[in-house]
mmCIF file of C-alpha atoms in Angstrom:
data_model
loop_
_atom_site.group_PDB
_atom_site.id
_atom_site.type_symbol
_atom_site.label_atom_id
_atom_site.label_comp_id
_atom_site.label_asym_id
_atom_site.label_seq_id
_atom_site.Cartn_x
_atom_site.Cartn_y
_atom_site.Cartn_z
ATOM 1 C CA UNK A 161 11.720 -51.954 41.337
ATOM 2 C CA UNK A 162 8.898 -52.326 38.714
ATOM 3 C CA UNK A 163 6.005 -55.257 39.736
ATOM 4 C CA UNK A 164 5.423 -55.954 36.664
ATOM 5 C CA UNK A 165 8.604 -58.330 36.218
ATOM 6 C CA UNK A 166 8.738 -62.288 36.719
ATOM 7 C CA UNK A 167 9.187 -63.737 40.068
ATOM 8 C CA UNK A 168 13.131 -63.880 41.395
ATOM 9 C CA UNK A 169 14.518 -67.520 40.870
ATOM 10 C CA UNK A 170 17.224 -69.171 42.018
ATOM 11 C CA UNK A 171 18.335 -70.814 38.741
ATOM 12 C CA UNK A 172 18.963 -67.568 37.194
ATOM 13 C CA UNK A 173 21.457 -66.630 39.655
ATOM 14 C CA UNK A 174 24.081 -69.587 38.335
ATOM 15 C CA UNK A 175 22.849 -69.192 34.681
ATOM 16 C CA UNK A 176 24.583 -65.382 35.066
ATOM 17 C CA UNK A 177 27.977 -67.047 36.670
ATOM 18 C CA UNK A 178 28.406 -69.097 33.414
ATOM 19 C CA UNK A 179 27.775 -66.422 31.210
ATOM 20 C CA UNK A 180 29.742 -63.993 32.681
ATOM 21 C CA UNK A 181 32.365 -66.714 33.260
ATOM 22 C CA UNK A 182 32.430 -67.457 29.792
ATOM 23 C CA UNK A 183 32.842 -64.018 29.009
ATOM 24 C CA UNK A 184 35.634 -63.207 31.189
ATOM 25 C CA UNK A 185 37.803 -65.753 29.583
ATOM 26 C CA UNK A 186 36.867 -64.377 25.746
ATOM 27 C CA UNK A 187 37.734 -60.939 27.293
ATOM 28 C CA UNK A 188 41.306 -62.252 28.690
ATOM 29 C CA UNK A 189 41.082 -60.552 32.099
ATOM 30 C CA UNK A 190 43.710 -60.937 34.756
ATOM 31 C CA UNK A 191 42.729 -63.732 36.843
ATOM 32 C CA UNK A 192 43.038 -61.317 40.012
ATOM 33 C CA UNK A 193 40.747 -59.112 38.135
ATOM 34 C CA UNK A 194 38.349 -62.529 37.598
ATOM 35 C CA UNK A 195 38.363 -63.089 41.173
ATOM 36 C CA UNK A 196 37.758 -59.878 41.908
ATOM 37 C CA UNK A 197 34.414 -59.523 39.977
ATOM 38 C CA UNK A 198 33.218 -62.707 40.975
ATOM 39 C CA UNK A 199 33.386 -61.389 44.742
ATOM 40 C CA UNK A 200 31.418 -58.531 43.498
ATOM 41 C CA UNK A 201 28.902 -59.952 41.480
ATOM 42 C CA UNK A 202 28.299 -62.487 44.225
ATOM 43 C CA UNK A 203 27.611 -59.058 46.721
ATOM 44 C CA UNK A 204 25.614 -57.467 44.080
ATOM 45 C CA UNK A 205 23.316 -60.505 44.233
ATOM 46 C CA UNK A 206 23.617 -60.433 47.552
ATOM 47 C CA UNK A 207 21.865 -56.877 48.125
ATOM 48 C CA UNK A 208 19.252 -57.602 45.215
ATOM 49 C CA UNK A 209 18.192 -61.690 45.985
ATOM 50 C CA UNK A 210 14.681 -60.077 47.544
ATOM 51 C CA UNK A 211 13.873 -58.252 44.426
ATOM 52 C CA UNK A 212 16.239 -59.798 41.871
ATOM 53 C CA UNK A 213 15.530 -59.436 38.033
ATOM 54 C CA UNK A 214 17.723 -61.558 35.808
ATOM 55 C CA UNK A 215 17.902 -58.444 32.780
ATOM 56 C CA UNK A 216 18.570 -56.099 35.381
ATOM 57 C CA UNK A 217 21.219 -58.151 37.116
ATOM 58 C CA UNK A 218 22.970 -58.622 33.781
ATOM 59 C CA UNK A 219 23.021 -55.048 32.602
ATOM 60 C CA UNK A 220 24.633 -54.296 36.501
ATOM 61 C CA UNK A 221 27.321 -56.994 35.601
ATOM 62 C CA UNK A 222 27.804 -55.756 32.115
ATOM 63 C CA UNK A 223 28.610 -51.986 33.820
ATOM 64 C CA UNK A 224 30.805 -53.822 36.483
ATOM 65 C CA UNK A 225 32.847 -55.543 33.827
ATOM 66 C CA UNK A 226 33.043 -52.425 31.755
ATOM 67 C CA UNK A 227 35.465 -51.436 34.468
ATOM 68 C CA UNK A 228 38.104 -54.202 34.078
ATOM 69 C CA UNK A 229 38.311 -53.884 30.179
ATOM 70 C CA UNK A 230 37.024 -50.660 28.980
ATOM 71 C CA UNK A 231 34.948 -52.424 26.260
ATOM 72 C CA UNK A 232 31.827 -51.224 25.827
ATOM 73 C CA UNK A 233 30.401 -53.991 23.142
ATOM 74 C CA UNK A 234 31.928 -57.279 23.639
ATOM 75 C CA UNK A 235 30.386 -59.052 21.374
ATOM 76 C CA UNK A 236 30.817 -56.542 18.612
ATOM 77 C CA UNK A 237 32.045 -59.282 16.109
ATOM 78 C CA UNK A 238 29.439 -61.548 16.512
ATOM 79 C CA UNK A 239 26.892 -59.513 16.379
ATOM 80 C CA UNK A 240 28.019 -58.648 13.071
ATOM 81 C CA UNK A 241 28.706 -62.092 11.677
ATOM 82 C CA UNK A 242 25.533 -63.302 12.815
ATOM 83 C CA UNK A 243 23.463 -60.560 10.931
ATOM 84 C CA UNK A 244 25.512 -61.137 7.887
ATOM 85 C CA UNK A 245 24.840 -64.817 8.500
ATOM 86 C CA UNK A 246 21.207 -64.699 7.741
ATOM 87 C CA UNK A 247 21.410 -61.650 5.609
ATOM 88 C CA UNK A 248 23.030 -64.321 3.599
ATOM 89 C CA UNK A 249 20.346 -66.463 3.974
ATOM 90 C CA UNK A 250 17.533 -63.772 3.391
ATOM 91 C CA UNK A 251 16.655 -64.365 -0.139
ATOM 92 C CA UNK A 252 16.072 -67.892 0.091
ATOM 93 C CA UNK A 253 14.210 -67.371 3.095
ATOM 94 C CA UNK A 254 12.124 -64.821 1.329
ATOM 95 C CA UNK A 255 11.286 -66.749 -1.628
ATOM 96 C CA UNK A 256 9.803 -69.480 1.036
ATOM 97 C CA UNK A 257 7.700 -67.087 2.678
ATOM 98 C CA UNK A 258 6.543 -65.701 -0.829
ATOM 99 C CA UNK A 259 6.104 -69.094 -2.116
ATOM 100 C CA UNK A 260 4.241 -70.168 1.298
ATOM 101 C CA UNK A 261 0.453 -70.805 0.714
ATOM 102 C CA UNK A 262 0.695 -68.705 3.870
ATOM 103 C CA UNK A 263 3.135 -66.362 4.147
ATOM 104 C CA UNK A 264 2.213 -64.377 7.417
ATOM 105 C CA UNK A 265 2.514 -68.082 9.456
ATOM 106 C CA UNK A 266 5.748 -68.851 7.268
ATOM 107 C CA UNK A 267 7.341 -65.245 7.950
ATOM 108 C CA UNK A 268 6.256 -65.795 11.701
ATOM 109 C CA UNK A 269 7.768 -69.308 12.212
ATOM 110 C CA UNK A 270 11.059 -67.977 10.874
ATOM 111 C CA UNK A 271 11.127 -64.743 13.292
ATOM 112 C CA UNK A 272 11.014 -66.942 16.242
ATOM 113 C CA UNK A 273 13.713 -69.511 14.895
ATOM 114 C CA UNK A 274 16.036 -66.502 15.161
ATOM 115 C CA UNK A 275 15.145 -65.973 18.755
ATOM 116 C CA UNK A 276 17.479 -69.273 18.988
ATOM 117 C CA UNK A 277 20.885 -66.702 18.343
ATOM 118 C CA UNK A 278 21.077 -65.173 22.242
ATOM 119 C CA UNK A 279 24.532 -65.123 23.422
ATOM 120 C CA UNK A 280 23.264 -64.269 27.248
ATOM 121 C CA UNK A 281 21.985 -68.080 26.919
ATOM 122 C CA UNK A 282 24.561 -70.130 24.513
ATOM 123 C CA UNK A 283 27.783 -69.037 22.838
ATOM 124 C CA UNK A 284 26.473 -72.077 20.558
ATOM 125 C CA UNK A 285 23.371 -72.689 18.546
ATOM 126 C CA UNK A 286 22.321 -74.297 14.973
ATOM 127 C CA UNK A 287 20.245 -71.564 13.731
ATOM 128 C CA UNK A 288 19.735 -74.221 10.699
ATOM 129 C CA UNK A 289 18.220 -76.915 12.711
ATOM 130 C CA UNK A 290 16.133 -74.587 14.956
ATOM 131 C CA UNK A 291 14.695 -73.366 11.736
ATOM 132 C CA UNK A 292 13.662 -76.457 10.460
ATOM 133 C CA UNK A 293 12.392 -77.466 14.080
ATOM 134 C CA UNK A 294 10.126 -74.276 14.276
ATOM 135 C CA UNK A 295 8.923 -75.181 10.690
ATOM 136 C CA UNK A 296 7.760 -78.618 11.415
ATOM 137 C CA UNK A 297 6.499 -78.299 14.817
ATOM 138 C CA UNK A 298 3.301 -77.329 16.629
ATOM 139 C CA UNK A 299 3.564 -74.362 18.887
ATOM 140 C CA UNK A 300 3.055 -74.842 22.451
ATOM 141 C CA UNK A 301 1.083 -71.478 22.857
ATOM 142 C CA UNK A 302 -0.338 -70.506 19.846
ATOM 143 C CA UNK A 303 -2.806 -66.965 19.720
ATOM 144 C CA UNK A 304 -0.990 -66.584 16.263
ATOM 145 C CA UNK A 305 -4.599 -66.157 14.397
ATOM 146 C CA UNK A 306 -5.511 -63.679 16.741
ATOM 147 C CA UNK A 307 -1.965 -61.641 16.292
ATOM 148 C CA UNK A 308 -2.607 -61.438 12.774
ATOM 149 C CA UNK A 309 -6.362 -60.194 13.604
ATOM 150 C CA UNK A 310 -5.269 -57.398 15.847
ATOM 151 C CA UNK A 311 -2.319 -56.307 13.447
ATOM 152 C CA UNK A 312 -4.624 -55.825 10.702
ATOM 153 C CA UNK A 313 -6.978 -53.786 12.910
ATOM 154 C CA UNK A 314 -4.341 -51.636 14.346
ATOM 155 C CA UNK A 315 -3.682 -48.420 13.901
ATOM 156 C CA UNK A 316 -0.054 -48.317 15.503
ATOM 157 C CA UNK A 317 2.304 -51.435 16.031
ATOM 158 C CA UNK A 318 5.085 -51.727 18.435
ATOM 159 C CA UNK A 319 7.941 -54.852 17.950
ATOM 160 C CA UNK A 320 10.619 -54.983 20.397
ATOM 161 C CA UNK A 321 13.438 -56.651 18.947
ATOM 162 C CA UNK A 322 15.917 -59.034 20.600
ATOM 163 C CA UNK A 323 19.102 -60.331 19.326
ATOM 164 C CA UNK A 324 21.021 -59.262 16.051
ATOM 165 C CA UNK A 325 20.695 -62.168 13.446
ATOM 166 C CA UNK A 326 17.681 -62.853 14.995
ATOM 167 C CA UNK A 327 16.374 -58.987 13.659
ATOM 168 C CA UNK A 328 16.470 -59.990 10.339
ATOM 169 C CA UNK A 329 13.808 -62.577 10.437
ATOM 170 C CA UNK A 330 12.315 -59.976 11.992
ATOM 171 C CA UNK A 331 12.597 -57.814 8.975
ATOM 172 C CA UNK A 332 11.252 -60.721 6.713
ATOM 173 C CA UNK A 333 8.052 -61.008 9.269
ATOM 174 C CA UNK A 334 7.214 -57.102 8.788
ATOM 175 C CA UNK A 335 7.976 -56.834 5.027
ATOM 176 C CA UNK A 336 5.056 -59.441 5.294
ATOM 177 C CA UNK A 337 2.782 -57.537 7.759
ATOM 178 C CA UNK A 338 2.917 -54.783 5.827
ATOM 179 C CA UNK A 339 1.371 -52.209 8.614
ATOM 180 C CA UNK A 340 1.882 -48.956 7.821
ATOM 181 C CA UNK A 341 2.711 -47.590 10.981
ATOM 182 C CA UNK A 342 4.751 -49.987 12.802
ATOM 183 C CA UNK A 343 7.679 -48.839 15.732
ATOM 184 C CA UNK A 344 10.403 -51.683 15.549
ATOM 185 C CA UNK A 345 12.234 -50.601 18.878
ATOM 186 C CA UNK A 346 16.024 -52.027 19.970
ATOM 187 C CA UNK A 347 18.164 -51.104 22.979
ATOM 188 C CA UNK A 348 20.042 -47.774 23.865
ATOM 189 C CA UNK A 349 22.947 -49.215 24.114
ATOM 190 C CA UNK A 350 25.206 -52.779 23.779
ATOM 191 C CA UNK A 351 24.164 -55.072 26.305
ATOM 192 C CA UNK A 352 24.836 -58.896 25.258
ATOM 193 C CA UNK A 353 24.239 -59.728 21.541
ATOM 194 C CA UNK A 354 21.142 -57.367 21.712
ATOM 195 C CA UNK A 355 20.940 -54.914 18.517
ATOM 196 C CA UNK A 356 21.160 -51.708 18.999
ATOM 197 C CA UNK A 357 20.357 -48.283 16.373
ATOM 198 C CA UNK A 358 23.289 -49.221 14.668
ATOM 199 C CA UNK A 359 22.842 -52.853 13.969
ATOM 200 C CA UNK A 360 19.154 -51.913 13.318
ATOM 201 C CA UNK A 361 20.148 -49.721 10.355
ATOM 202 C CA UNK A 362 23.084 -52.203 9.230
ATOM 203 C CA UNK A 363 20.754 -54.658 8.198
ATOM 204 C CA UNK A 364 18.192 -52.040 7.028
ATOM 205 C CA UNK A 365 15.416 -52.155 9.515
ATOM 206 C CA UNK A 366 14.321 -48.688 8.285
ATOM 207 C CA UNK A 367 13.292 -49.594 5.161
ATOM 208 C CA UNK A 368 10.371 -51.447 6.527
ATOM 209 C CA UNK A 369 9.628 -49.709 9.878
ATOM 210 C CA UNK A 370 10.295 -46.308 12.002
ATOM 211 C CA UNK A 371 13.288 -47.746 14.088
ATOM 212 C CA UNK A 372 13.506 -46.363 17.549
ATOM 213 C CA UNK A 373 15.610 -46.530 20.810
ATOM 214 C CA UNK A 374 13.914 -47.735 23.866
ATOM 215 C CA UNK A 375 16.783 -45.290 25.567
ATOM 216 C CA UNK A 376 17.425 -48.106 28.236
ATOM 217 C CA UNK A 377 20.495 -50.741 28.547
ATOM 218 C CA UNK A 378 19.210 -53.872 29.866
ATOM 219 C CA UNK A 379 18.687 -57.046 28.025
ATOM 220 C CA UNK A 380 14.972 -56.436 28.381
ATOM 221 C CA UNK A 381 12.027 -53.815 28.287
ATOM 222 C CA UNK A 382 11.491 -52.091 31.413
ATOM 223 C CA UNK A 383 8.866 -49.405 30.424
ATOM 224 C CA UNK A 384 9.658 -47.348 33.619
ATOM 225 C CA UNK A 385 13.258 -47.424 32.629
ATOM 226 C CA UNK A 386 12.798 -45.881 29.095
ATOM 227 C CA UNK A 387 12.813 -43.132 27.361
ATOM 228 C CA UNK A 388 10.165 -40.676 26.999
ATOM 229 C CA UNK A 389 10.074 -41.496 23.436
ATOM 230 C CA UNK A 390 9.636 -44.954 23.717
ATOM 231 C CA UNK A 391 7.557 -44.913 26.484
ATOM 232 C CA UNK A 392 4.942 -42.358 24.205
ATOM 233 C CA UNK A 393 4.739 -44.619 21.418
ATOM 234 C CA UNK A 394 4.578 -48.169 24.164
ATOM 235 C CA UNK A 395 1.451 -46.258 25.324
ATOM 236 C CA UNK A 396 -0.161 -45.570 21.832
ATOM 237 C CA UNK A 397 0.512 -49.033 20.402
ATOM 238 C CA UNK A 398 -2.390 -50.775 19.812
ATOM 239 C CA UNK A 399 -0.785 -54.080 19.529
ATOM 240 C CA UNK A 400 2.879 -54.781 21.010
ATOM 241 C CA UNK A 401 4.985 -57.389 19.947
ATOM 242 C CA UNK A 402 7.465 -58.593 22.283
ATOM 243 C CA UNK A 403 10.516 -61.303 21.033
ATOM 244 C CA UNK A 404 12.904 -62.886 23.477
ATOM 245 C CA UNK A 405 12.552 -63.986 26.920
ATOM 246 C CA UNK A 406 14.103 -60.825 28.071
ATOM 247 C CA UNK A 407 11.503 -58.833 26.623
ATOM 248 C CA UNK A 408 9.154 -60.868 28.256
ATOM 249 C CA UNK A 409 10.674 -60.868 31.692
ATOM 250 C CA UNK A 410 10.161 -57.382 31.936
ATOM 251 C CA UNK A 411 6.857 -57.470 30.813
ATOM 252 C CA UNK A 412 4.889 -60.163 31.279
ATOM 253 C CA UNK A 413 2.790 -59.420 34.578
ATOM 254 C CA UNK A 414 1.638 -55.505 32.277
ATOM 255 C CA UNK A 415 -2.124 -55.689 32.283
ATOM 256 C CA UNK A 416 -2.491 -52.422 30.333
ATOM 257 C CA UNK A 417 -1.348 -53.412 26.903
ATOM 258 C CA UNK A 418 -2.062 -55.696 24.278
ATOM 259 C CA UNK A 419 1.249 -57.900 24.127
ATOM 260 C CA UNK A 420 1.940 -60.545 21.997
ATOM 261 C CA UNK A 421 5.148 -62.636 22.788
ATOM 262 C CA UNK A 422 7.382 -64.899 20.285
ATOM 263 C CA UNK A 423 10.172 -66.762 21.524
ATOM 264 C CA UNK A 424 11.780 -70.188 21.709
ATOM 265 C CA UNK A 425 11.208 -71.556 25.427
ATOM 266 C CA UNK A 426 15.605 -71.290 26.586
ATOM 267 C CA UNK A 427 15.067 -72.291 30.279
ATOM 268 C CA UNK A 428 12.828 -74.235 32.803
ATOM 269 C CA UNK A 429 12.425 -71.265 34.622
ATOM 270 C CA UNK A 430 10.237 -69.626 32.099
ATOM 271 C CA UNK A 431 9.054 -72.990 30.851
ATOM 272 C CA UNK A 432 7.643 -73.490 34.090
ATOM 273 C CA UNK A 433 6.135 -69.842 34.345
ATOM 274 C CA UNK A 434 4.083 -70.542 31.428
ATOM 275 C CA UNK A 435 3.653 -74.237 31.609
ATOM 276 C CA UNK A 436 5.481 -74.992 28.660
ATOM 277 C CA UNK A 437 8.335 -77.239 27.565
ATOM 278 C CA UNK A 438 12.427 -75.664 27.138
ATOM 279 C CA UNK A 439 13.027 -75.968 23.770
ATOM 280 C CA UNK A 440 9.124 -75.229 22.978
ATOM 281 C CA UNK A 441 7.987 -72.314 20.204
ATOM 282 C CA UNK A 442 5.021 -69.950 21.922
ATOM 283 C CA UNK A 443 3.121 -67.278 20.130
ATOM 284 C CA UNK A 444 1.217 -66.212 23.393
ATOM 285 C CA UNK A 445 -0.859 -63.095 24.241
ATOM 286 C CA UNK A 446 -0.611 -61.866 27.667
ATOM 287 C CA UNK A 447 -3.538 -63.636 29.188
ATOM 288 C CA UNK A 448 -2.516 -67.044 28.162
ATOM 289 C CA UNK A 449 -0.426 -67.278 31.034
ATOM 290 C CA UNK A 450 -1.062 -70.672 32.961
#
């Protein structure tokens, strides 16, 4: 397995079990079936507990279940309702950031507020709230001046997106970058509530940025994973900017890029990695790791 991936814990072990728990009963399985993959996600974590990764645990679950139901996308309908949620929302939101006597920190607040919409954490959030939370608060990490001084000075950008809803903030944040070469990257396939091409285009993503496929599954980045593609324009990005804890699992320990992560703080066992607070808002290059 890649090094460059945060340190096996416990806690993320039972955090999987109620996810997956929780997504056996919106699937309707069998309850032999149920009992069945419970016996073999408990031996998958079994033969992994020495090198476990939570992203890649969950996209070997997500193939295990695959097998019981044949669906490929489970949560097909919500990722749809939630980007027509805040597609909804986007003109109003716009007209703040325009209307903001600084519209790249306005445009940035809102992108992580949609990092709150993550069904491989919470089949229930207040994307409302959050957003007026990330507006009034401090953040706990904050290299956000020196984001917006390395995206001006680069001459290639590369965002990994997260979670649909949450990718059109994301939208709203580069319409206000403005960088005129600028990767916005999603995964190669439906894992969780992570967008994909498709949901990328839906909410037109390519009207503001080259859209790519990282070419991998997992609810993360795992450069050595990718695709050649992907993996040519990771190494040619000046400045990379990573949203989600996922995205930052699998790349936090890198030392060979600039990376800049935004996301809300979802668990103590990242909250502790970085000596932050769950619940807390972090705009964090690399080295600010505590």
């Amino acid at each position: 397995m890649n090094n460059n991936k945060v340190i096996p814990d416990y806690r993320c072990f039972f955090c999987a079990t109620r996810v997956f728990g929780e997504l056996m009963e919106k699937l309707n399985i069998p309850a032999e079936d149920k009992s069945i993959f419970t016996r073999e996600m408990v031996m998958q974590y079994s033969k992994t507990w020495d090198c476990y990764f939570s992203p890649e645990f969950s996209r070997s679950l997500h193939l295990m279940l695959k097998k019981y139901t044949g669906v490929n996308d489970p949560y097909k309908n919500e990722k749809r309702e939630s980007n027509d949620f805040i597609l909804s929302k986007y003109p109003k939101l716009k007209e703040k950031v325009i209307n903001s006597p600084d519209p790249f920190n306005k445009a940035l607040r809102l992108a992580i507020s949609g990092n709150i919409m993550d069904y491989g954490v919470s089949n229930s959030f207040n994307v409302d709230q959050t957003l007026q939370k990330v507006l009034q608060s401090d953040f706990a990490i904050d290299d956000s001046i020196e984001l917006k001084e390395k995206i001006q000075k680069a001459n290639t950008v590369l965002y990994l997106g997260d979670n649909c809803g949450e990718i059109v903030f994301d939208k709203l944040f580069i319409e206000t970058i403005m960088h005129p070469n600028l990767y916005y990257a999603v995964r190669g396939d439906a894992i969780i509530n992570d967008a994909t091409l498709e949901d990328a285009r839906y909410i037109q993503m390519d009207e503001v940025a080259d859209i790519i496929s990282n070419g991998y599954d997992a609810p993360s980045t795992i450069v050595d994973k990718c695709s050649a593609e992907f993996v040519e324009i990771f190494e040619k990005a000046d400045v990379i900017i990573s949203k989600g804890q996922g995205n930052l699992e699998g790349l936090l320990e890198r030392s060979d890029k600039e990376i800049f992560f935004l996301l809300m703080i979802k668990c103590h066992v990242i909250a502790e990695k970085l000596g932050v607070k769950k619940g807390d808002f972090v705009v964090m290059k690399k080295n600010g790791i505590k």
